[in-house]
Amino acid sequence: MSRDAATIHPGVVAEPQLYGLLAEFSGPQELLDAAAKVRAAGYSDWDCHSPFPVHGLDKAMGVKPTILPWLVLGGGVSGIVGALALAAFCNGFDYPLIFSGKPYWGMPPHVFIAFPAMILLGAVTSVFGFMALAGLPRFYHPLFSSKRFQKVTDDGFFISISAQDPRFSVRWTGEMLRGIGATAIEEIKD
Amino acid sequence: MSVVEQSISSEALEGTRLDRVGPRAFALSLGTAIIAFALALLLGWRQNDGMQQFMFGYYMAWIFFFCIAAGSLYFLLLHHAFRAMWSVVVRRLAEAMAANLVLMAVLLIPILGGMHLLFSWTSASFMHTDKLLVRKLSFLNADFFTIRCIIYFVVLGGMAVFLRKRSNAQDETGSLRPLQAMHRMSRWSLIVAFWVINFVGVDFIMAIDPKWFSYVAPIYFFTMVMVSVYAALPLFASWLQTNGILQKQITKEHYHDLGKWLLAWTLFWGYIAFCQYVLIWYANMPEETGFYQRRIMGPWGVLAAVLLAVHLIIPGFGLMSRHAKRHRGVLTFWCGWILMACYLDVFWLIAPQQYINTPLGRTAGVMPTDPYHFISAAANKLLWLPLRPVAIEIDLLCLLGMGGLFLASALFMLRGRALLPVKDPRLAESLAFENY
């Protein structure tokens, strides 16, 4: 008798669904060529996986520039505005401080507050913005179920195409991948 | 160091000589310089102020172009000390501008001759009005100033000439020895040149107001030097490319890196300018605040606000994007903008002083109590009027003339040579350089 979760708890654990196809390529150059072809075939929900950064891969895949810089700009600007507003309210209005004949609302000392606040909020936005855009933290990914995929940290070059992609079909996508030089193709279940 | 035999196709070295552009541009810029200086001298003479107005204009233009030349030298020292790869393609252009330090040394002679028109510390009666100033006399006197100037230019000019000669030698022999010599020399020269440039800042910026103390002023000057070169270098390269030279060799990748440096130094300028201001603001000591009082209040305050906007805020945002730095036209625009801001900076530092010690020579020794005595209260209300008494056309003509001489000299330095160090072992890498 099978002992996997779905038979032990029928109806509780979902049937494994198809996540997508994983194709292995023999080297970085093959991966680059294949990426350009997958892109040309019109797929949108797919990714490349390699043990090291392959120069030119972003261009071959047609990865769009990230919006992260704009988020960081927003974070930095709100840091400046927030810090200046706080300092203006505290020292200029709520509790005016007499300090060596300086004006209550003097810009120079408040720059010291605004500047680190800008850096702090900019840095925090860039870290958490990156995590949010990348879908992190994520402790599990369907691709991890593939034994073959473990090679990706060492010498494996892969392309995965999600079943969610509108152009996806097990048969045609598989044939396309084989046609562009995949050495092995695997169906990944989630 | 192992020699990697590299193959650079002859195609990659196309259009790397000035050829016909050189003599024409040389004649044009030299002609412009002569006409501009003749006009400036005429207008200066008509001011009837013993050529003081002309001398201030000349002095400001000299500082502006000294910044570019000294910055080019520092750029080269950084390049060689770190054995940089990406900047090999612009190395020769920087060499030509750094060699202009020799020109700047020659152009310094009128300043040494007209010292009494520029520096109030040359007046003994003025220096004896204050105990603080008397103590500075051992440093601020005409003889020692001249000696210091000679030392500055022997050191900086010597470095520039050495780099140029070694670089020429490498072009001829293709040996690695000159490159190694430049590397060894740059390691210690980085430190020496840094200190020399700082001292130039003390003598030419800080001493313009002899009462002033500021620890930050020398590094502020060093920042001016570095901002200038990273604005001037892409502009020079872009101008050559417009004339069909180095079109294939300097790519947007090189402009991108130059642009990054330009942005970094522009922001650093703001950082240092603020450091200096805030320390003086906090301490609130009369011998320090006087300098700022004369420059941020009243009519000159308008200029200070404009400077903050055009030197920091506007180009800071303008250069922030990667796309701005990678687009030659956009980057060139910002380089021109920042060079203009650099001159405005020099102007803001130097020009007010002319009216603080006016009329020098006649009533030397009297510091006017009202720093804005030269302008009526009514004129303050109009933005353009405060700058009127400066006779700005003389300053601009001097700037144009000095610029003509600078460009002519740079082109003269580049005559008959490849505009790329063709035998540099890292040239092939630099040509193929890409930002990932």
XYZ file of C-alpha atoms in Angstrom:
626
model
C 0.000 0.000 0.000
C 1.221 3.427 -0.894
C 2.202 5.510 2.122
C 2.196 8.977 0.632
C 0.205 11.716 2.300
C -2.606 11.836 -0.222
C -3.609 8.172 0.380
C -3.322 8.364 4.148
C -5.401 11.533 4.386
C -7.728 11.453 1.396
C -9.422 14.775 0.808
C -7.101 16.635 3.199
C -3.992 16.786 1.061
C -4.475 18.073 -2.469
C -3.539 15.999 -5.462
C -0.073 17.036 -6.688
C -0.472 19.610 -9.400
C 1.826 20.206 -12.317
C 4.118 23.145 -11.503
C 5.878 23.205 -14.829
C 8.714 21.797 -16.873
C 12.387 21.787 -15.951
C 14.937 21.500 -18.748
C 18.641 20.997 -18.263
C 21.295 22.479 -20.556
C 24.914 21.484 -20.822
C 26.631 24.840 -20.303
C 26.305 28.620 -19.931
C 26.488 29.320 -23.659
C 23.770 26.745 -24.351
C 21.685 28.326 -21.606
C 22.114 31.772 -23.184
C 21.079 30.516 -26.617
C 18.130 28.591 -25.214
C 16.953 31.591 -23.171
C 16.847 33.748 -26.288
C 14.794 31.085 -28.050
C 12.340 30.596 -25.168
C 11.851 34.336 -25.130
C 11.328 34.375 -28.895
C 8.727 31.617 -28.510
C 6.677 34.096 -26.493
C 6.743 32.608 -22.996
C 6.383 35.005 -20.102
C 6.306 32.955 -16.887
C 9.692 31.248 -16.931
C 13.155 31.508 -15.425
C 16.775 30.497 -15.870
C 18.855 28.890 -13.140
C 22.642 28.729 -13.122
C 25.344 28.159 -10.511
C 26.987 31.517 -11.264
C 25.915 34.797 -12.885
C 25.969 34.393 -16.663
C 26.749 37.749 -18.269
C 24.202 38.759 -20.849
C 21.525 36.397 -19.564
C 19.235 39.249 -18.494
C 19.420 40.665 -21.968
C 18.794 37.269 -23.587
C 15.795 36.693 -21.317
C 14.498 40.216 -21.839
C 14.224 40.912 -18.122
C 12.582 44.282 -17.546
C 14.317 46.816 -15.287
C 13.126 46.632 -11.701
C 10.970 49.324 -10.117
C 13.012 49.036 -6.922
C 14.955 52.320 -7.499
C 11.676 54.240 -7.515
C 10.620 52.593 -4.264
C 13.985 53.493 -2.704
C 13.624 57.076 -3.928
C 10.213 57.209 -2.278
C 11.676 55.795 0.928
C 14.520 58.297 0.951
C 12.309 61.283 0.267
C 9.823 60.274 2.948
C 12.793 59.897 5.325
C 13.860 63.486 4.679
C 10.358 64.912 4.854
C 9.407 62.896 7.928
C 12.552 63.800 9.862
C 12.322 67.481 9.002
C 8.652 67.552 9.928
C 9.347 65.859 13.258
C 12.223 68.218 14.050
C 10.191 71.245 13.006
C 7.279 70.191 15.166
C 9.391 69.354 18.239
C 11.956 72.142 18.251
C 10.083 74.824 16.436
C 6.589 74.467 17.811
C 5.898 71.960 20.555
C 8.923 72.571 22.790
C 11.106 75.430 21.517
C 14.628 74.921 22.810
C 16.889 77.863 23.572
C 20.337 76.838 22.460
C 23.264 79.285 22.243
C 21.269 81.950 20.530
C 20.330 79.815 17.553
C 16.932 80.173 15.956
C 14.318 77.658 17.097
C 13.899 76.462 13.596
C 17.400 76.488 12.156
C 17.974 74.264 9.176
C 21.603 73.165 9.707
C 21.208 70.908 12.783
C 18.118 69.284 11.336
C 20.005 68.187 8.265
C 21.863 65.805 10.579
C 18.542 64.173 11.393
C 17.138 64.276 7.884
C 20.259 62.815 6.265
C 20.463 59.564 8.300
C 16.682 59.255 8.203
C 16.891 59.369 4.417
C 19.601 56.695 4.414
C 17.743 54.532 6.921
C 14.437 54.607 5.106
C 16.132 54.234 1.737
C 18.109 51.222 2.936
C 15.136 49.618 4.667
C 13.014 50.144 1.568
C 15.674 48.626 -0.654
C 16.030 45.498 1.531
C 12.349 44.886 2.174
C 11.303 46.127 -1.239
C 13.678 43.653 -2.819
C 12.278 40.853 -0.648
C 8.710 41.763 -1.493
C 9.424 41.989 -5.238
C 11.325 38.699 -5.190
C 8.582 36.971 -3.209
C 10.797 36.352 -0.185
C 10.922 34.903 2.398
C 9.976 31.624 0.820
C 11.064 28.392 2.439
C 9.916 26.010 -0.224
C 9.833 25.995 -3.972
C 8.385 23.245 -6.171
C 11.679 22.977 -8.059
C 13.357 21.760 -4.869
C 11.478 18.472 -5.214
C 13.613 17.619 -8.232
C 16.723 15.629 -7.451
C 18.300 16.812 -10.689
C 17.791 20.458 -9.755
C 20.282 20.116 -6.875
C 23.031 20.410 -9.480
C 22.114 24.076 -9.931
C 24.439 25.037 -7.088
C 27.332 23.244 -8.749
C 27.289 22.526 -12.462
C 23.685 22.475 -13.654
C 22.111 24.974 -16.054
C 18.337 24.952 -16.135
C 15.309 26.623 -17.608
C 11.977 26.200 -15.889
C 8.687 27.109 -17.549
C 5.640 27.441 -15.322
C 2.391 25.649 -16.117
C 0.655 28.978 -15.418
C 2.113 30.423 -18.594
C -0.658 30.948 -21.175
C 1.446 29.279 -23.857
C 2.239 26.274 -21.718
C 1.341 22.740 -22.736
C 3.226 19.687 -21.508
C 3.584 18.308 -24.981
C 4.429 21.383 -27.053
C 6.563 23.081 -24.439
C 8.449 19.838 -23.911
C 9.073 19.503 -27.616
C 10.151 23.088 -27.888
C 12.651 22.613 -25.049
C 14.033 19.471 -26.592
C 14.290 21.284 -29.917
C 16.457 24.059 -28.464
C 18.972 21.627 -27.021
C 17.779 20.518 -23.590
C 19.720 17.460 -22.412
C 16.997 16.380 -19.996
C 13.392 17.406 -19.335
C 11.453 16.762 -16.166
C 7.881 17.426 -15.085
C 7.797 19.154 -11.732
C 4.873 18.429 -9.399
C 3.928 20.792 -6.629
C 53.397 40.637 -14.246
C 52.752 38.333 -17.096
C 52.482 39.748 -20.550
C 49.262 38.821 -22.239
C 49.646 39.094 -25.958
C 46.579 40.862 -27.138
C 45.179 41.239 -30.540
C 43.559 44.563 -31.276
C 42.364 44.736 -34.812
C 43.451 47.726 -36.830
C 39.762 48.460 -37.248
C 39.450 49.053 -33.513
C 42.119 51.738 -33.748
C 40.399 53.703 -36.486
C 39.897 57.414 -35.901
C 42.284 57.625 -32.972
C 44.245 60.589 -34.242
C 43.383 64.261 -34.369
C 44.350 64.490 -38.039
C 42.697 67.464 -39.681
C 40.506 68.392 -36.715
C 43.537 69.181 -34.580
C 45.146 72.168 -36.360
C 41.787 73.762 -37.144
C 40.485 73.517 -33.570
C 43.893 74.632 -32.283
C 43.870 77.769 -34.421
C 40.246 78.479 -33.557
C 40.687 78.176 -29.803
C 43.946 80.130 -29.817
C 42.299 82.883 -31.870
C 39.346 82.981 -29.497
C 41.726 83.218 -26.561
C 43.639 86.141 -28.049
C 40.495 88.078 -28.945
C 38.837 87.387 -25.596
C 41.885 88.430 -23.606
C 42.367 91.546 -25.709
C 38.744 92.541 -25.113
C 38.968 91.719 -21.412
C 42.120 93.810 -21.069
C 40.486 96.700 -22.869
C 37.347 96.556 -20.735
C 39.458 96.086 -17.629
C 41.516 99.124 -18.489
C 38.349 101.157 -19.005
C 37.211 100.258 -15.480
C 39.888 102.648 -14.289
C 40.574 100.607 -11.163
C 44.203 99.743 -11.720
C 43.193 96.535 -13.526
C 41.749 95.062 -10.334
C 38.526 93.928 -11.995
C 40.497 92.238 -14.750
C 42.789 90.545 -12.255
C 39.834 89.087 -10.338
C 38.293 87.777 -13.531
C 41.621 86.331 -14.603
C 42.190 84.810 -11.173
C 38.797 83.088 -11.105
C 39.269 81.704 -14.602
C 42.723 80.503 -13.635
C 41.385 78.659 -10.573
C 38.629 77.071 -12.630
C 41.032 75.662 -15.215
C 43.630 74.764 -12.635
C 40.946 72.572 -11.049
C 40.466 70.701 -14.327
C 44.197 70.251 -14.918
C 44.988 69.158 -11.361
C 41.950 66.901 -11.376
C 43.139 65.225 -14.558
C 46.466 64.553 -12.891
C 44.687 63.027 -9.912
C 42.492 60.954 -12.206
C 45.646 59.554 -13.836
C 47.273 58.831 -10.496
C 44.173 56.918 -9.397
C 44.135 55.089 -12.718
C 47.740 53.967 -12.442
C 47.802 53.306 -8.704
C 44.852 50.940 -8.947
C 45.855 49.586 -12.365
C 42.392 50.468 -13.557
C 41.098 48.776 -16.661
C 37.974 50.673 -17.697
C 39.605 54.092 -17.938
C 42.422 53.136 -20.324
C 40.493 54.581 -23.283
C 40.298 58.062 -21.742
C 43.791 57.976 -20.248
C 45.416 59.919 -23.047
C 42.828 62.704 -22.892
C 43.457 63.038 -19.164
C 47.211 63.070 -19.854
C 46.797 66.006 -22.220
C 44.740 67.965 -19.707
C 47.107 67.122 -16.857
C 50.069 68.303 -18.939
C 48.256 71.646 -19.073
C 49.559 72.167 -15.541
C 52.625 73.529 -17.313
C 50.391 76.061 -19.054
C 48.735 76.910 -15.743
C 52.169 77.534 -14.239
C 52.928 80.044 -16.999
C 49.528 81.668 -16.605
C 50.205 82.028 -12.892
C 52.875 84.658 -13.555
C 50.389 87.552 -14.022
C 48.721 86.526 -10.763
C 52.039 86.664 -8.939
C 52.646 90.053 -10.534
C 49.220 91.399 -9.575
C 49.160 89.870 -6.118
C 48.535 93.231 -4.456
C 45.270 93.586 -6.383
C 43.955 90.200 -5.294
C 45.101 89.461 -1.783
C 44.522 91.859 1.061
C 47.282 90.129 3.020
C 49.801 91.824 0.735
C 49.020 95.096 2.504
C 51.166 95.388 5.629
C 49.049 98.171 7.085
C 45.956 96.003 6.820
C 47.678 92.997 8.370
C 48.757 95.074 11.350
C 45.184 96.022 12.217
C 44.611 92.685 13.909
C 46.705 90.519 16.233
C 45.452 87.386 14.517
C 46.569 88.676 11.151
C 50.005 89.660 12.422
C 50.598 86.053 13.450
C 49.696 84.927 9.958
C 52.312 87.173 8.353
C 54.996 84.512 8.576
C 52.939 82.358 6.211
C 51.072 84.961 4.207
C 53.802 87.079 2.680
C 54.688 87.654 -0.929
C 58.052 85.854 -0.847
C 56.835 82.711 0.825
C 53.720 82.670 -1.336
C 55.867 82.742 -4.481
C 58.094 79.977 -3.134
C 55.045 77.853 -2.340
C 53.651 78.401 -5.825
C 56.934 77.234 -7.328
C 56.880 74.119 -5.139
C 53.270 73.330 -6.071
C 53.960 73.520 -9.760
C 57.284 71.726 -9.645
C 55.585 68.833 -7.842
C 52.287 68.678 -9.751
C 53.749 69.674 -13.111
C 56.608 67.228 -12.614
C 54.150 64.403 -12.042
C 52.143 65.317 -15.132
C 55.234 65.582 -17.342
C 56.580 62.296 -15.996
C 53.294 60.505 -16.763
C 53.195 61.980 -20.249
C 56.777 61.018 -21.034
C 56.404 57.452 -19.725
C 53.184 57.069 -21.636
C 54.877 58.234 -24.846
C 57.725 55.830 -24.244
C 55.284 52.975 -23.932
C 53.632 53.874 -27.209
C 56.992 53.668 -28.932
C 58.499 50.554 -27.391
C 55.457 48.605 -26.249
C 57.383 47.565 -23.156
C 55.665 47.118 -19.808
C 58.444 48.960 -17.996
C 56.951 52.483 -18.361
C 53.610 51.207 -17.091
C 55.282 49.730 -14.019
C 57.165 52.986 -13.454
C 53.907 54.947 -13.616
C 52.290 52.512 -11.212
C 55.131 52.782 -8.688
C 55.196 56.556 -8.953
C 51.416 56.893 -8.589
C 51.262 55.001 -5.302
C 53.073 57.670 -3.318
C 52.099 60.518 -5.602
C 48.435 60.008 -4.704
C 49.243 61.144 -1.178
C 51.671 63.905 -2.150
C 49.381 65.353 -4.817
C 46.471 65.272 -2.392
C 48.387 67.415 0.098
C 49.689 69.769 -2.553
C 46.188 70.361 -3.910
C 44.977 70.968 -0.359
C 47.667 73.591 0.125
C 46.746 75.228 -3.153
C 43.255 75.437 -1.679
C 44.619 77.155 1.424
C 46.575 79.667 -0.599
C 44.172 80.410 -3.402
C 40.760 80.040 -1.753
C 41.122 80.385 1.999
C 43.748 83.141 1.996
C 41.550 85.334 -0.180
C 39.920 86.240 3.133
C 42.991 86.424 5.377
C 40.980 86.471 8.593
C 39.160 83.281 7.813
C 39.855 79.923 9.449
C 38.404 76.682 8.144
C 39.769 73.177 8.376
C 37.361 72.069 5.691
C 38.303 74.679 3.065
C 41.277 72.694 1.661
C 39.252 69.513 1.218
C 36.460 71.624 -0.222
C 38.933 72.798 -2.839
C 40.062 69.234 -3.462
C 36.425 68.324 -4.079
C 36.111 71.176 -6.559
C 39.139 69.751 -8.345
C 37.646 66.274 -8.556
C 34.188 67.414 -9.632
C 35.761 69.486 -12.416
C 37.708 66.646 -13.968
C 34.856 64.161 -14.016
C 32.752 66.806 -15.749
C 35.492 67.973 -18.128
C 36.700 64.538 -19.212
C 33.378 63.233 -20.631
C 32.805 66.635 -22.203
C 36.205 66.537 -23.927
C 35.642 62.958 -25.084
C 32.173 63.801 -26.313
C 33.464 66.822 -28.223
C 36.101 64.661 -29.920
C 33.470 62.079 -30.797
C 31.288 64.749 -32.357
C 34.281 65.540 -34.563
C 34.598 61.922 -35.633
C 37.429 60.933 -33.302
C 37.385 57.947 -30.925
C 33.851 57.197 -32.039
C 34.087 53.441 -31.745
C 36.450 53.309 -28.800
C 34.644 55.296 -26.131
C 31.290 53.686 -25.550
C 28.361 54.376 -23.300
C 29.930 51.969 -20.811
C 32.836 54.371 -20.294
C 30.486 57.333 -20.096
C 28.450 55.422 -17.553
C 31.461 54.974 -15.271
C 32.584 58.580 -15.683
C 29.037 59.618 -14.883
C 29.043 57.540 -11.703
C 32.180 59.326 -10.557
C 30.673 62.674 -11.479
C 27.560 61.964 -9.432
C 29.631 60.716 -6.495
C 31.869 63.793 -6.412
C 28.935 66.136 -6.905
C 27.209 64.657 -3.869
C 30.496 64.717 -1.964
C 30.815 68.393 -2.803
C 27.440 69.002 -1.173
C 28.466 66.929 1.824
C 31.722 68.855 2.320
C 30.126 72.236 1.668
C 27.538 71.465 4.317
C 30.197 70.172 6.756
C 32.078 73.424 6.488
C 28.973 75.530 6.845
C 27.493 73.665 9.778
C 30.707 73.634 11.829
C 31.050 77.385 11.439
C 27.339 77.882 12.095
C 27.510 75.916 15.344
C 30.730 77.382 16.710
C 29.595 80.893 15.786
C 33.020 82.527 16.130
C 33.408 85.955 14.527
C 36.670 85.209 12.727
C 34.973 82.309 10.958
C 31.422 83.493 10.464
C 32.488 86.700 8.717
C 33.332 84.732 5.599
C 29.838 83.279 5.390
C 28.105 86.435 6.523
C 29.481 88.181 3.459
C 28.482 85.320 1.181
C 25.073 84.107 2.326
C 23.408 87.338 3.392
C 22.300 90.159 1.173
C 22.809 90.031 -2.581
C 25.417 87.286 -2.537
C 22.981 85.098 -0.634
C 20.904 84.820 -3.778
C 23.953 83.418 -5.507
C 24.543 81.025 -2.589
C 21.013 79.663 -2.929
C 21.397 79.341 -6.691
C 24.711 77.540 -6.184
C 23.126 75.036 -3.805
C 20.469 74.304 -6.402
C 22.635 74.121 -9.523
C 25.657 72.409 -7.994
C 23.926 69.845 -5.800
C 20.181 69.435 -5.907
C 19.379 69.668 -9.621
C 22.350 67.662 -11.007
C 22.073 65.251 -8.068
C 18.641 64.207 -9.241
C 19.512 64.650 -12.897
C 22.436 62.240 -12.785
C 20.877 59.725 -10.441
C 19.359 57.556 -13.134
C 21.435 54.952 -14.913
C 19.850 55.988 -18.202
C 21.061 59.580 -17.845
C 24.639 58.409 -17.394
C 24.522 55.983 -20.304
C 23.156 58.488 -22.806
C 25.983 60.534 -24.268
C 23.884 63.604 -25.004
C 22.268 63.681 -21.575
C 25.554 63.090 -19.768
C 27.254 65.789 -21.834
C 24.499 68.192 -20.883
C 25.021 67.503 -17.186
C 28.804 67.771 -17.558
C 28.405 71.232 -19.064
C 25.905 72.110 -16.369
C 28.225 71.023 -13.563
C 31.224 72.806 -15.066
C 29.110 75.944 -15.110
C 28.206 75.297 -11.484
C 31.900 74.811 -10.678
C 32.673 78.232 -12.095
C 29.777 79.691 -10.156
C 31.304 78.133 -7.050
C 34.661 79.803 -7.743
C 32.846 83.056 -8.440
C 30.881 82.862 -5.196
C 34.049 82.198 -3.218
C 36.271 84.832 -4.814
C 34.209 87.654 -6.313
C 32.652 89.019 -3.093
C 36.116 89.616 -1.710
C 36.871 92.176 -4.368
C 34.245 94.461 -2.913
C 35.182 93.761 0.652
C 38.685 95.108 0.202
C 37.759 97.759 -2.332
C 39.397 99.938 -3.240
C 42.515 98.006 -2.483
C 45.733 99.946 -2.586
C 44.066 103.270 -1.907
C 42.429 102.703 1.450
C 44.212 99.452 2.203
C 43.858 98.386 5.759
C 40.255 99.394 6.184
C 37.810 96.537 6.297
C 34.419 98.019 5.558
C 31.985 97.398 8.378
C 29.091 96.996 5.999
C 29.959 94.191 3.613
C 27.403 95.392 1.101
C 28.530 98.953 0.987
C 29.000 98.657 -2.733
C 25.353 98.352 -3.443
C 22.377 100.422 -2.607
C 19.438 99.038 -0.693
C 17.204 99.618 -3.670
C 19.414 97.520 -5.903
C 19.107 94.611 -3.464
C 15.490 94.278 -4.417
C 16.346 93.377 -7.968
C 17.901 90.015 -8.517
C 20.067 90.921 -11.442
C 21.455 94.107 -10.024
C 23.635 92.621 -7.286
C 25.844 91.044 -9.878
C 26.026 94.145 -12.038
C 28.902 95.926 -10.299
C 31.045 92.842 -10.752
C 31.414 93.750 -14.431
C 30.680 90.160 -15.243
C 31.586 90.513 -18.908
C 35.258 90.831 -17.977
C 35.056 87.642 -15.920
C 33.350 85.775 -18.735
C 35.837 87.029 -21.320
C 38.692 85.893 -19.090
C 37.002 82.522 -18.731
C 36.618 82.247 -22.491
C 40.215 83.294 -23.085
C 41.601 80.906 -20.515
C 39.397 78.140 -21.933
C 40.741 78.808 -25.420
C 44.318 78.578 -24.182
C 43.499 75.433 -22.209
C 41.945 73.660 -25.177
C 44.674 74.814 -27.554
C 47.329 73.540 -25.178
C 45.531 70.209 -24.708
C 45.309 69.768 -28.486
C 48.967 70.718 -28.808
C 49.847 68.002 -26.285
C 47.897 65.478 -28.345
C 49.428 66.430 -31.714
C 50.674 63.533 -33.787
C 49.903 60.965 -31.126
C 47.341 58.240 -30.963
C 44.525 59.325 -28.655
C 44.604 55.858 -27.132
C 47.561 54.284 -25.347
C 47.868 51.731 -28.129
C 50.428 49.517 -26.388
C 48.724 49.400 -23.007
C 48.156 45.724 -22.131
C 44.715 46.508 -20.757
C 43.522 48.416 -23.806
C 41.707 45.443 -25.362
C 39.891 44.843 -22.086
C 38.997 48.496 -21.804
C 37.673 48.641 -25.360
C 35.378 45.706 -24.622
C 34.432 46.976 -21.168
C 30.837 46.537 -20.132
C 28.874 47.377 -16.982
C 26.817 44.410 -15.909
